[in-house]
């Protein structure tokens, strides 16, 4: 299974797999193990392992420029009950550092930019927090692998370093944050996280019978803020400004600032595990070249072409990628 170019017709004809549940308090891991194992084998036939496919993928990448995009939670770190303790391992940090020495590399997370930067602790990567609504370049932007592109990201006003398309929503976000903290403080296990340009309401530790109450309280707050929308991820509800901006837009913006958005020799490689990463997968598919890779140990509907089971496989893949670059120089 080598490098794939997807047309719109190919995308449309792909057989949909088991969809991720929309019931906020359901847990994918509750799937019957035997059925899940068989379903996963079938799913991997359509979304082959990026480790098993590594050699043909890299063979197709010879002479082209790889740009690496990485989600954080569930990709570089395991999903944990307490989101404040979603630490990445030293081995993973070292692997990302090595990859970023050879390829332009960005972390695109739903977390606040400062928070994900605190977790990652690297100075040679781009950070895009709040689902790409808060982007910062490294102190010195990394050269691309051919040494030609060293563009510094600019915001729409030409200011260097930061791009924040939802900045005008900050006062309203703080209002919503304060209201949510007051509304849900009596619901045991519920946590509100300030991600600067979006708000996360975590319910991984909320009792099932309390989930409906929590959801209603969140919706009641948003009734007075029509310019915001509610989305869902893994055991989390997220409140975001209703602007046309997502992780896919962030990917395109970063390619543009690197001077690579219109290049036919660029291969975006995006690894992520969440529904919000699907926007980035769609962008890569629409480009007709690149490697969208989903991290999942269960079958799910996705726009990704390849898969990795968990963060440990992500680590192995990144180490192989860094080694491949060194050996190919």
Short mmCIF file of C-alpha atoms in Angstrom, two decimals:
data_model
loop_
_atom_site.label_atom_id
_atom_site.label_comp_id
_atom_site.label_asym_id
_atom_site.label_seq_id
_atom_site.Cartn_x
_atom_site.Cartn_y
_atom_site.Cartn_z
CA UNK A 1 0.00 0.00 0.00
CA UNK A 2 1.91 3.02 -1.23
CA UNK A 3 1.27 6.70 -1.49
CA UNK A 4 -2.37 7.36 -2.32
CA UNK A 5 -4.04 10.05 -4.35
CA UNK A 6 -7.73 10.35 -3.59
CA UNK A 7 -10.27 11.80 -5.97
CA UNK A 8 -13.66 13.06 -4.87
CA UNK A 9 -15.26 9.95 -6.36
CA UNK A 10 -12.92 7.65 -4.47
CA UNK A 11 -13.73 9.44 -1.26
CA UNK A 12 -17.46 9.13 -1.90
CA UNK A 13 -17.28 5.43 -2.67
CA UNK A 14 -15.39 4.39 0.43
CA UNK A 15 -17.44 2.00 2.52
CA UNK A 16 -18.40 3.76 5.78
CA UNK A 17 -17.23 1.98 8.89
CA UNK A 18 -18.78 1.89 12.33
CA UNK A 19 -19.50 5.48 13.24
CA UNK A 20 -18.30 7.01 16.46
CA UNK A 21 -21.20 7.22 18.88
CA UNK A 22 -22.83 10.57 19.40
CA UNK A 23 -24.11 9.70 22.88
CA UNK A 24 -21.85 11.90 24.95
CA UNK A 25 -21.45 9.46 27.82
CA UNK A 26 -20.81 6.31 25.77
CA UNK A 27 -17.33 4.81 25.81
CA UNK A 28 -15.82 3.26 22.68
CA UNK A 29 -13.93 0.76 24.82
CA UNK A 30 -17.18 -0.87 25.96
CA UNK A 31 -17.50 -2.56 22.54
CA UNK A 32 -17.62 -6.34 22.72
CA UNK A 33 -13.99 -7.46 22.48
CA UNK A 34 -14.52 -10.38 20.11
CA UNK A 35 -16.64 -8.40 17.66
CA UNK A 36 -14.30 -5.45 17.95
CA UNK A 37 -11.29 -7.60 17.06
CA UNK A 38 -12.90 -8.89 13.88
CA UNK A 39 -14.22 -5.46 12.95
CA UNK A 40 -10.81 -3.94 13.54
CA UNK A 41 -9.12 -6.44 11.22
CA UNK A 42 -11.61 -5.56 8.50
CA UNK A 43 -11.19 -1.84 9.16
CA UNK A 44 -7.38 -2.07 8.94
CA UNK A 45 -7.75 -3.49 5.45
CA UNK A 46 -9.16 -0.10 4.44
CA UNK A 47 -6.94 1.95 6.76
CA UNK A 48 -3.66 0.03 6.79
CA UNK A 49 -1.10 0.41 9.53
CA UNK A 50 1.27 3.30 8.89
CA UNK A 51 4.01 1.14 10.42
CA UNK A 52 3.40 -1.78 8.07
CA UNK A 53 3.12 0.69 5.17
CA UNK A 54 6.10 2.81 6.20
CA UNK A 55 8.55 1.74 3.49
CA UNK A 56 6.21 2.30 0.51
CA UNK A 57 5.01 5.57 2.06
CA UNK A 58 8.56 6.87 2.33
CA UNK A 59 9.47 5.54 -1.10
CA UNK A 60 6.71 7.72 -2.53
CA UNK A 61 8.02 10.65 -0.46
CA UNK A 62 11.51 10.61 -2.00
CA UNK A 63 12.27 13.98 -3.54
CA UNK A 64 9.27 15.58 -1.84
CA UNK A 65 8.93 17.65 1.30
CA UNK A 66 7.13 16.18 4.30
CA UNK A 67 5.48 18.61 6.72
CA UNK A 68 4.43 17.00 10.01
CA UNK A 69 1.26 17.87 11.95
CA UNK A 70 0.48 16.19 15.28
CA UNK A 71 -2.50 16.21 17.61
CA UNK A 72 -1.65 16.03 21.32
CA UNK A 73 -4.15 14.17 23.54
CA UNK A 74 -4.52 10.54 22.48
CA UNK A 75 -1.70 10.94 19.96
CA UNK A 76 1.43 12.16 21.75
CA UNK A 77 0.02 11.38 25.19
CA UNK A 78 -2.49 8.81 26.43
CA UNK A 79 -6.07 9.77 27.23
CA UNK A 80 -6.29 10.09 31.02
CA UNK A 81 -9.07 10.77 33.52
CA UNK A 82 -7.51 14.03 34.67
CA UNK A 83 -6.74 16.24 31.64
CA UNK A 84 -4.21 18.21 33.68
CA UNK A 85 -2.08 15.07 33.91
CA UNK A 86 -1.94 14.17 30.21
CA UNK A 87 1.85 14.17 30.20
CA UNK A 88 3.88 12.99 27.24
CA UNK A 89 6.80 10.69 27.91
CA UNK A 90 10.41 11.79 27.63
CA UNK A 91 10.81 9.28 24.79
CA UNK A 92 7.94 10.87 22.87
CA UNK A 93 9.31 14.36 23.45
CA UNK A 94 12.70 13.27 22.15
CA UNK A 95 11.11 11.68 19.08
CA UNK A 96 9.12 14.82 18.24
CA UNK A 97 12.27 16.90 18.71
CA UNK A 98 14.20 14.70 16.29
CA UNK A 99 11.40 14.85 13.72
CA UNK A 100 11.23 18.64 14.02
CA UNK A 101 14.97 18.89 13.33
CA UNK A 102 14.34 17.41 9.88
CA UNK A 103 10.80 18.49 8.98
CA UNK A 104 8.64 21.54 9.69
CA UNK A 105 6.51 20.27 12.58
CA UNK A 106 3.37 21.62 14.24
CA UNK A 107 1.29 20.52 17.22
CA UNK A 108 -2.39 21.25 16.53
CA UNK A 109 -4.50 20.72 19.64
CA UNK A 110 -7.84 21.64 21.13
CA UNK A 111 -5.93 22.61 24.26
CA UNK A 112 -4.93 26.18 24.93
CA UNK A 113 -1.65 26.99 23.21
CA UNK A 114 0.16 27.77 26.46
CA UNK A 115 -1.04 24.52 28.02
CA UNK A 116 0.04 22.29 25.15
CA UNK A 117 3.38 24.11 24.99
CA UNK A 118 3.81 23.44 28.70
CA UNK A 119 3.23 19.73 28.05
CA UNK A 120 5.45 19.44 24.97
CA UNK A 121 8.33 21.67 26.14
CA UNK A 122 9.97 22.01 22.73
CA UNK A 123 11.14 25.21 21.08
CA UNK A 124 11.53 23.94 17.51
CA UNK A 125 7.87 23.29 16.67
CA UNK A 126 4.83 25.38 15.80
CA UNK A 127 2.03 25.42 18.37
CA UNK A 128 -1.59 25.76 17.27
CA UNK A 129 -3.94 25.74 20.25
CA UNK A 130 -7.72 26.01 20.52
CA UNK A 131 -8.20 23.86 17.40
CA UNK A 132 -5.92 26.14 15.41
CA UNK A 133 -7.39 29.47 16.56
CA UNK A 134 -4.15 30.41 18.36
CA UNK A 135 -0.98 29.78 16.34
CA UNK A 136 2.59 30.61 17.31
CA UNK A 137 5.83 29.97 15.44
CA UNK A 138 9.09 28.82 17.02
CA UNK A 139 11.48 31.62 18.10
CA UNK A 140 13.43 30.90 14.92
CA UNK A 141 11.26 29.19 12.31
CA UNK A 142 12.78 25.87 11.24
CA UNK A 143 14.16 25.51 7.75
CA UNK A 144 12.33 23.09 5.54
CA UNK A 145 14.22 19.98 4.58
CA UNK A 146 15.43 21.58 1.35
CA UNK A 147 16.51 24.74 3.16
CA UNK A 148 14.48 27.08 0.95
CA UNK A 149 11.53 28.06 3.10
CA UNK A 150 12.02 29.98 6.34
CA UNK A 151 8.86 32.08 6.38
CA UNK A 152 7.65 33.42 9.74
CA UNK A 153 3.88 33.12 10.32
CA UNK A 154 2.12 36.47 10.20
CA UNK A 155 -1.35 37.37 11.36
CA UNK A 156 -3.76 39.11 8.98
CA UNK A 157 -2.39 42.49 10.09
CA UNK A 158 1.18 41.48 9.28
CA UNK A 159 2.30 41.03 12.89
CA UNK A 160 4.97 38.42 13.33
CA UNK A 161 4.62 35.23 15.32
CA UNK A 162 0.95 35.00 16.36
CA UNK A 163 -2.25 34.32 14.45
CA UNK A 164 -5.53 34.49 16.41
CA UNK A 165 -8.60 34.66 14.12
CA UNK A 166 -11.06 34.49 17.05
CA UNK A 167 -9.50 37.21 19.21
CA UNK A 168 -12.65 39.37 19.26
CA UNK A 169 -14.52 36.57 21.07
CA UNK A 170 -12.25 36.57 24.15
CA UNK A 171 -14.52 38.72 26.38
CA UNK A 172 -17.55 36.52 25.64
CA UNK A 173 -15.48 33.37 26.20
CA UNK A 174 -14.57 34.59 29.69
CA UNK A 175 -18.23 35.30 30.44
CA UNK A 176 -19.24 31.80 29.34
CA UNK A 177 -16.38 30.29 31.33
CA UNK A 178 -17.51 31.99 34.54
CA UNK A 179 -21.14 30.99 34.00
CA UNK A 180 -20.23 27.37 33.31
CA UNK A 181 -18.05 27.07 36.39
CA UNK A 182 -20.93 28.31 38.52
CA UNK A 183 -23.58 26.17 36.79
CA UNK A 184 -21.81 22.81 36.96
CA UNK A 185 -19.79 23.09 40.16
CA UNK A 186 -22.16 20.72 42.00
CA UNK A 187 -21.91 17.97 39.37
CA UNK A 188 -19.33 15.55 40.68
CA UNK A 189 -16.52 14.78 38.24
CA UNK A 190 -17.30 17.60 35.79
CA UNK A 191 -14.36 19.83 34.90
CA UNK A 192 -14.23 23.09 32.96
CA UNK A 193 -10.99 23.83 31.11
CA UNK A 194 -10.10 27.27 29.79
CA UNK A 195 -8.42 26.76 26.42
CA UNK A 196 -8.34 30.51 25.74
CA UNK A 197 -10.27 30.52 22.45
CA UNK A 198 -12.52 27.60 23.32
CA UNK A 199 -13.85 25.99 26.49
CA UNK A 200 -13.79 22.27 27.27
CA UNK A 201 -16.25 20.61 29.64
CA UNK A 202 -14.76 17.24 30.61
CA UNK A 203 -17.11 14.51 31.83
CA UNK A 204 -14.95 11.38 31.83
CA UNK A 205 -15.44 11.13 35.61
CA UNK A 206 -19.13 12.12 35.62
CA UNK A 207 -21.67 9.46 36.59
CA UNK A 208 -23.84 8.33 33.69
CA UNK A 209 -27.03 9.45 35.40
CA UNK A 210 -25.60 12.97 35.75
CA UNK A 211 -24.56 13.41 32.13
CA UNK A 212 -28.00 14.58 30.94
CA UNK A 213 -28.10 17.22 33.67
CA UNK A 214 -24.62 18.41 32.73
CA UNK A 215 -25.50 18.64 29.05
CA UNK A 216 -28.66 20.65 29.77
CA UNK A 217 -26.74 23.10 31.95
CA UNK A 218 -24.13 23.63 29.25
CA UNK A 219 -26.81 24.17 26.61
CA UNK A 220 -28.69 26.60 28.85
CA UNK A 221 -25.61 28.81 29.11
CA UNK A 222 -25.14 28.82 25.33
CA UNK A 223 -28.73 29.90 24.69
CA UNK A 224 -27.65 33.48 25.35
CA UNK A 225 -24.57 33.23 23.13
CA UNK A 226 -25.74 32.39 19.59
CA UNK A 227 -22.32 33.22 18.16
CA UNK A 228 -20.92 30.08 19.82
CA UNK A 229 -21.44 26.41 19.02
CA UNK A 230 -21.22 23.16 20.96
CA UNK A 231 -19.15 20.25 19.64
CA UNK A 232 -18.17 16.91 21.15
CA UNK A 233 -14.98 14.92 21.42
CA UNK A 234 -13.81 12.01 23.57
CA UNK A 235 -15.64 12.48 26.88
CA UNK A 236 -15.65 16.23 26.37
CA UNK A 237 -18.03 18.95 25.22
CA UNK A 238 -16.38 21.93 23.59
CA UNK A 239 -17.67 25.46 23.16
CA UNK A 240 -16.17 27.36 20.25
CA UNK A 241 -16.84 30.59 18.38
CA UNK A 242 -18.96 29.97 15.29
CA UNK A 243 -16.31 30.98 12.81
CA UNK A 244 -15.14 29.07 9.77
CA UNK A 245 -11.91 27.87 11.30
CA UNK A 246 -10.78 24.41 12.37
CA UNK A 247 -7.72 22.17 12.38
CA UNK A 248 -7.91 21.83 8.61
CA UNK A 249 -7.77 25.61 8.22
CA UNK A 250 -4.82 25.70 10.61
CA UNK A 251 -3.00 23.11 8.50
CA UNK A 252 -3.55 25.16 5.34
CA UNK A 253 -2.51 28.37 7.10
CA UNK A 254 0.74 26.83 8.32
CA UNK A 255 1.54 25.48 4.86
CA UNK A 256 0.84 28.93 3.45
CA UNK A 257 3.15 30.67 5.92
CA UNK A 258 5.90 28.21 5.04
CA UNK A 259 5.41 29.07 1.38
CA UNK A 260 4.31 25.52 0.64
CA UNK A 261 0.55 25.65 0.17
CA UNK A 262 0.63 25.61 -3.63
CA UNK A 263 3.57 23.27 -4.05
CA UNK A 264 2.95 19.90 -5.69
CA UNK A 265 6.03 18.48 -3.99
CA UNK A 266 4.71 18.86 -0.44
CA UNK A 267 3.33 15.93 1.54
CA UNK A 268 1.43 16.95 4.69
CA UNK A 269 1.54 14.16 7.26
CA UNK A 270 -1.09 14.52 9.98
CA UNK A 271 -1.50 12.16 12.94
CA UNK A 272 -4.55 12.52 15.20
CA UNK A 273 -7.15 10.52 17.07
CA UNK A 274 -10.19 12.77 17.51
CA UNK A 275 -13.21 13.88 15.50
CA UNK A 276 -11.74 17.36 15.28
CA UNK A 277 -8.75 15.92 13.40
CA UNK A 278 -11.08 14.82 10.62
CA UNK A 279 -11.11 18.40 9.29
CA UNK A 280 -7.36 18.14 8.72
CA UNK A 281 -7.73 14.70 7.15
CA UNK A 282 -10.30 16.14 4.72
CA UNK A 283 -7.92 18.92 3.69
CA UNK A 284 -5.17 16.41 2.91
CA UNK A 285 -7.58 14.25 0.92
CA UNK A 286 -8.74 17.29 -1.05
CA UNK A 287 -5.11 18.10 -1.92
CA UNK A 288 -4.75 14.66 -3.47
CA UNK A 289 -1.45 13.96 -1.75
CA UNK A 290 -0.22 13.49 1.78
CA UNK A 291 -0.64 11.08 4.66
CA UNK A 292 -3.67 11.42 6.98
CA UNK A 293 -3.15 8.93 9.83
CA UNK A 294 -5.74 8.18 12.51
CA UNK A 295 -4.82 6.85 15.95
CA UNK A 296 -7.42 4.29 16.99
CA UNK A 297 -7.61 0.77 18.39
CA UNK A 298 -11.24 0.39 17.28
CA UNK A 299 -12.90 0.73 13.88
CA UNK A 300 -14.46 4.12 13.24
CA UNK A 301 -15.58 6.21 10.31
CA UNK A 302 -12.69 8.42 9.20
CA UNK A 303 -11.20 10.34 6.31
CA UNK A 304 -7.74 9.03 7.19
CA UNK A 305 -5.91 6.71 4.79
CA UNK A 306 -3.66 5.03 7.37
CA UNK A 307 -3.87 4.09 11.02
CA UNK A 308 -1.85 3.60 14.19
CA UNK A 309 -3.30 1.83 17.21
CA UNK A 310 -2.14 4.06 20.07
CA UNK A 311 0.50 6.58 21.19
CA UNK A 312 3.10 3.82 21.52
CA UNK A 313 2.77 3.13 17.79
CA UNK A 314 2.92 6.88 17.13
CA UNK A 315 6.24 6.92 18.97
CA UNK A 316 7.59 4.06 16.86
CA UNK A 317 6.44 5.77 13.67
CA UNK A 318 8.06 9.10 14.58
CA UNK A 319 11.34 7.40 15.47
CA UNK A 320 11.35 5.61 12.13
CA UNK A 321 10.54 8.85 10.33
CA UNK A 322 13.47 10.68 11.94
CA UNK A 323 15.80 7.75 11.20
CA UNK A 324 14.61 7.59 7.59
CA UNK A 325 15.45 11.26 7.08
CA UNK A 326 18.94 10.83 8.54
CA UNK A 327 19.63 7.80 6.36
CA UNK A 328 18.30 9.48 3.22
CA UNK A 329 20.53 12.56 3.52
#
